Amino acid sequence: MSWPKPSESSDCQLHNSRNGGDFVMTMSNGHPKKLRTAERLKVFRQWLADVDEDEKKLFIRELLNDCDLHNLEYISMLISRLRVARSRPTLNKSKDPFTLLPSHIVLQIMAHLDPVSLCRSSLVSRYWRVVCSEPLLWRTLCQLPREFRLCSAEAESSQLRSHTSECGTVRWKDAFSERYRLWRNWHAGRCVVRTFTGHTQGITCVQFDDDRIVSGSSDTTIRIWDLRGSSDVGNLGTMALNGHSATVRCLDLNGNVLASGSNDFSIKIWNVDVNPRWSSIGCRKNNAWSF
């Protein structure tokens, strides 16, 4: 894959210049720079028209690899505008005002709508449906500073990974739909309450991740519920960790490593992958209250 060379009869002043002095002198008024860009665009379009689809994709991929983040943001914005513009219906006595506006203005207008209004607007026409499905709009909703956010940046990253395609594209509309359902259920009080039993005394601390719930108790034990099994609480796999001789005051779960602090003046580090194995760290005078 190579670029065609300009012809000898090219009207580009840069290619017709015979020495560096002419180049420096002609660059001072600014016009030759425009001619240089126009000449390059002309050559690029000619080359692009001659290559097949595979070569074109290869060129685009290599070009994007050489772009910095600022360039990629600009490209993303252009793609959004082009997607909207190219889905615009032909004007055939249409009275839809959006068909008369530039695509970036249409996107700016739609960005002011709330999620419910945006979904309702997608039912107006095929063109409006394309506009309302634009990922840029749903990414903006996901990134609002207060509403529809998850409890932590780690939780948001995990959620976005679950809505990312194999080619690395985030399905922003699906991600926001999940967040919106969660937000609506919390505000409406709609939730499933499940009761976990097993401790014989009060619960003093709790830790959890996507797969497990870990609890410490005044009965000196630690219990782990495996949430990856049945949705029925009675059928959930449980693990009881025994090692402390007093109330368990604090827990910290990181992967399969669990740290526990107790009123028995010790901190224990557990490997909870399959079998509960632990090592103990003694505390001289004070109880371990938190990590």
Short mmCIF file of C-alpha atoms in Angstrom, two decimals, residues 35-243:
data_model
loop_
_atom_site.label_atom_id
_atom_site.label_comp_id
_atom_site.label_asym_id
_atom_site.label_seq_id
_atom_site.Cartn_x
_atom_site.Cartn_y
_atom_site.Cartn_z
CA LEU A 35 -2.66 24.79 -1.09
CA ARG A 36 -0.48 22.13 0.49
CA THR A 37 -3.42 20.79 2.55
CA ALA A 38 -5.74 20.87 -0.47
CA GLU A 39 -3.19 18.97 -2.55
CA ARG A 40 -2.79 16.32 0.12
CA LEU A 41 -6.55 15.89 0.46
CA LYS A 42 -6.85 15.53 -3.31
CA VAL A 43 -4.17 12.83 -3.38
CA PHE A 44 -5.71 11.09 -0.36
CA ARG A 45 -9.19 10.96 -1.91
CA GLN A 46 -7.74 9.63 -5.16
CA TRP A 47 -5.86 6.92 -3.27
CA LEU A 48 -8.89 6.05 -1.14
CA ALA A 49 -11.05 5.57 -4.22
CA ASP A 50 -8.57 3.05 -5.66
CA VAL A 51 -8.11 0.73 -2.66
CA ASP A 52 -10.35 -2.16 -1.64
CA GLU A 53 -12.31 -2.42 1.61
CA ASP A 54 -9.65 -4.41 3.48
CA GLU A 55 -6.93 -1.88 2.66
CA LYS A 56 -9.22 0.93 3.71
CA LYS A 57 -9.88 -0.71 7.10
CA LEU A 58 -6.16 -1.34 7.58
CA PHE A 59 -5.40 2.30 6.87
CA ILE A 60 -8.09 3.50 9.28
CA ARG A 61 -6.79 1.22 12.05
CA GLU A 62 -3.20 2.38 11.61
CA LEU A 63 -4.31 6.00 11.47
CA LEU A 64 -6.26 5.68 14.75
CA ASN A 65 -3.28 4.03 16.44
CA ASP A 66 -1.25 7.17 15.73
CA CYS A 67 -3.89 9.52 17.20
CA ASP A 68 -3.73 10.88 20.74
CA LEU A 69 -6.72 11.04 23.11
CA HIS A 70 -7.66 14.53 21.96
CA ASN A 71 -7.78 13.36 18.34
CA LEU A 72 -9.82 10.28 19.28
CA GLU A 73 -12.39 12.41 21.15
CA TYR A 74 -12.71 14.60 18.06
CA ILE A 75 -13.13 11.52 15.84
CA SER A 76 -15.80 10.15 18.19
CA MET A 77 -17.72 13.40 17.93
CA LEU A 78 -17.46 13.36 14.13
CA ILE A 79 -18.70 9.77 13.98
CA SER A 80 -21.75 10.70 16.04
CA ARG A 81 -22.54 13.59 13.73
CA LEU A 82 -22.02 11.53 10.56
CA ARG A 83 -24.17 8.69 11.85
CA VAL A 84 -27.02 11.08 12.48
CA ALA A 85 -26.51 13.04 9.25
CA ARG A 86 -26.41 9.95 7.02
CA SER A 87 -29.56 8.53 8.54
CA ARG A 88 -31.41 11.77 7.77
CA PRO A 89 -34.35 11.15 5.41
CA THR A 90 -34.57 13.00 2.14
CA LEU A 91 -36.72 16.09 2.27
CA ASN A 92 -39.97 15.22 0.57
CA LYS A 93 -42.35 17.87 1.84
CA SER A 94 -41.25 16.83 5.33
CA LYS A 95 -42.16 19.15 8.17
CA ASP A 96 -39.79 17.57 10.67
CA PRO A 97 -37.63 20.49 11.88
CA PHE A 98 -34.77 18.15 12.78
CA THR A 99 -34.23 17.38 9.11
CA LEU A 100 -33.40 21.05 8.57
CA LEU A 101 -30.79 21.26 11.34
CA PRO A 102 -27.13 20.20 11.37
CA SER A 103 -26.61 16.85 13.06
CA HIS A 104 -24.52 18.24 15.93
CA ILE A 105 -27.31 20.70 16.78
CA VAL A 106 -29.83 17.83 16.82
CA LEU A 107 -27.62 15.91 19.27
CA GLN A 108 -27.23 18.96 21.50
CA ILE A 109 -31.01 19.37 21.66
CA MET A 110 -31.57 15.72 22.51
CA ALA A 111 -28.88 15.86 25.21
CA HIS A 112 -31.20 18.08 27.28
CA LEU A 113 -33.89 15.38 27.51
CA ASP A 114 -34.35 13.08 30.48
CA PRO A 115 -34.18 9.29 29.87
CA VAL A 116 -37.96 8.79 29.70
CA SER A 117 -38.43 11.64 27.20
CA LEU A 118 -35.53 10.33 25.14
CA CYS A 119 -37.15 6.89 24.86
CA ARG A 120 -40.51 8.40 23.95
CA SER A 121 -38.87 10.59 21.30
CA SER A 122 -37.42 7.50 19.64
CA LEU A 123 -40.99 6.50 18.68
CA VAL A 124 -41.61 9.64 16.59
CA SER A 125 -39.92 8.42 13.39
CA ARG A 126 -37.11 6.24 12.11
CA TYR A 127 -34.80 9.22 11.96
CA TRP A 128 -35.59 10.19 15.56
CA ARG A 129 -35.00 6.58 16.60
CA VAL A 130 -31.50 6.68 15.11
CA VAL A 131 -30.80 10.00 16.84
CA CYS A 132 -32.12 8.80 20.21
CA SER A 133 -30.05 5.60 20.00
CA GLU A 134 -26.80 7.52 19.54
CA PRO A 135 -24.30 6.20 22.16
CA LEU A 136 -23.04 9.72 22.87
CA LEU A 137 -26.40 10.63 24.46
CA TRP A 138 -26.48 7.59 26.73
CA ARG A 139 -22.85 7.98 27.72
CA THR A 140 -23.68 11.54 28.81
CA LEU A 141 -26.51 10.22 31.00
CA CYS A 142 -24.21 7.61 32.54
CA GLN A 143 -21.67 10.32 33.39
CA LEU A 144 -24.05 12.76 35.08
CA PRO A 145 -22.40 13.87 38.35
CA ARG A 146 -25.14 12.74 40.77
CA GLU A 147 -28.00 10.75 39.31
CA PHE A 148 -27.73 7.20 38.00
CA ARG A 149 -24.23 6.64 39.42
CA LEU A 150 -23.15 3.46 41.16
CA CYS A 151 -21.63 3.25 44.63
CA SER A 152 -17.99 3.46 43.50
CA ALA A 153 -15.75 3.93 40.49
CA GLU A 154 -14.80 0.25 40.74
CA ALA A 155 -18.47 -0.78 40.56
CA GLU A 156 -19.02 1.43 37.52
CA SER A 157 -15.96 0.02 35.75
CA SER A 158 -17.15 -3.52 36.44
CA GLN A 159 -20.61 -2.71 35.10
CA LEU A 160 -19.24 -1.12 31.92
CA ARG A 161 -17.02 -4.15 31.31
CA SER A 162 -20.12 -6.36 31.37
CA HIS A 163 -21.64 -4.17 28.64
CA THR A 164 -18.55 -4.03 26.41
CA SER A 165 -18.48 -5.98 23.15
CA GLU A 166 -15.59 -8.16 22.00
CA CYS A 167 -14.30 -5.33 19.81
CA GLY A 168 -14.15 -2.98 22.82
CA THR A 169 -17.30 -0.93 22.12
CA VAL A 170 -19.32 0.01 25.20
CA ARG A 171 -23.07 -0.47 24.80
CA TRP A 172 -23.91 2.74 26.63
CA LYS A 173 -27.67 2.45 26.20
CA ASP A 174 -27.73 -1.03 27.77
CA ALA A 175 -25.46 0.13 30.60
CA PHE A 176 -27.69 3.09 31.36
CA SER A 177 -30.86 0.98 31.18
CA GLU A 178 -29.47 -1.27 33.90
CA ARG A 179 -28.54 1.72 36.07
CA TYR A 180 -31.93 3.31 35.54
CA ARG A 181 -33.77 0.16 36.62
CA LEU A 182 -31.63 0.01 39.76
CA TRP A 183 -32.23 3.73 40.46
CA ARG A 184 -35.99 3.36 39.94
CA ASN A 185 -36.24 0.28 42.16
CA TRP A 186 -34.34 1.97 44.98
CA HIS A 187 -36.58 5.05 44.88
CA ALA A 188 -39.75 2.97 44.66
CA GLY A 189 -38.68 0.58 47.41
CA ARG A 190 -38.93 -2.42 45.11
CA CYS A 191 -36.42 -5.03 46.22
CA VAL A 192 -36.17 -8.69 47.14
CA VAL A 193 -35.45 -9.23 50.86
CA ARG A 194 -33.56 -12.40 51.72
CA THR A 195 -32.72 -13.37 55.28
CA PHE A 196 -29.47 -15.20 56.06
CA THR A 197 -29.37 -17.19 59.28
CA GLY A 198 -26.49 -19.04 60.92
CA HIS A 199 -24.98 -16.88 63.65
CA THR A 200 -26.11 -17.44 67.22
CA GLN A 201 -25.32 -13.90 68.42
CA GLY A 202 -25.26 -10.37 67.03
CA ILE A 203 -23.65 -9.42 63.72
CA THR A 204 -20.79 -6.95 64.22
CA CYS A 205 -19.36 -6.52 60.70
CA VAL A 206 -20.13 -7.39 57.07
CA GLN A 207 -18.14 -7.48 53.83
CA PHE A 208 -19.29 -8.55 50.36
CA ASP A 209 -18.36 -8.70 46.70
CA ASP A 210 -20.27 -9.81 43.59
CA ASP A 211 -20.17 -13.47 44.62
CA ARG A 212 -20.04 -13.66 48.43
CA ILE A 213 -21.29 -12.15 51.67
CA VAL A 214 -18.99 -12.37 54.71
CA SER A 215 -20.19 -11.63 58.25
CA GLY A 216 -18.49 -11.51 61.64
CA SER A 217 -20.32 -12.05 64.90
CA SER A 218 -20.16 -11.91 68.66
CA ASP A 219 -20.34 -15.71 68.59
CA THR A 220 -16.62 -15.58 67.55
CA THR A 221 -17.29 -17.08 64.10
CA ILE A 222 -17.11 -15.77 60.55
CA ARG A 223 -19.61 -17.01 57.98
CA ILE A 224 -19.38 -16.81 54.19
CA TRP A 225 -22.40 -17.21 51.89
CA ASP A 226 -21.68 -18.13 48.26
CA LEU A 227 -24.16 -16.19 46.09
CA ARG A 228 -23.14 -17.95 42.87
CA GLY A 229 -25.39 -20.91 43.62
CA SER A 230 -29.16 -21.07 43.94
CA SER A 231 -31.31 -17.98 44.38
CA ASP A 232 -32.93 -19.85 47.29
CA VAL A 233 -31.24 -18.78 50.54
CA GLY A 234 -31.68 -22.24 52.00
CA ASN A 235 -29.61 -23.77 49.20
CA LEU A 236 -26.74 -21.28 49.29
CA GLY A 237 -23.32 -22.71 50.02
CA THR A 238 -21.95 -21.54 53.38
CA MET A 239 -18.56 -21.66 55.06
CA ALA A 240 -17.99 -21.17 58.80
CA LEU A 241 -14.56 -19.92 59.88
CA ASN A 242 -13.52 -20.73 63.44
CA GLY A 243 -10.31 -19.38 64.94
#
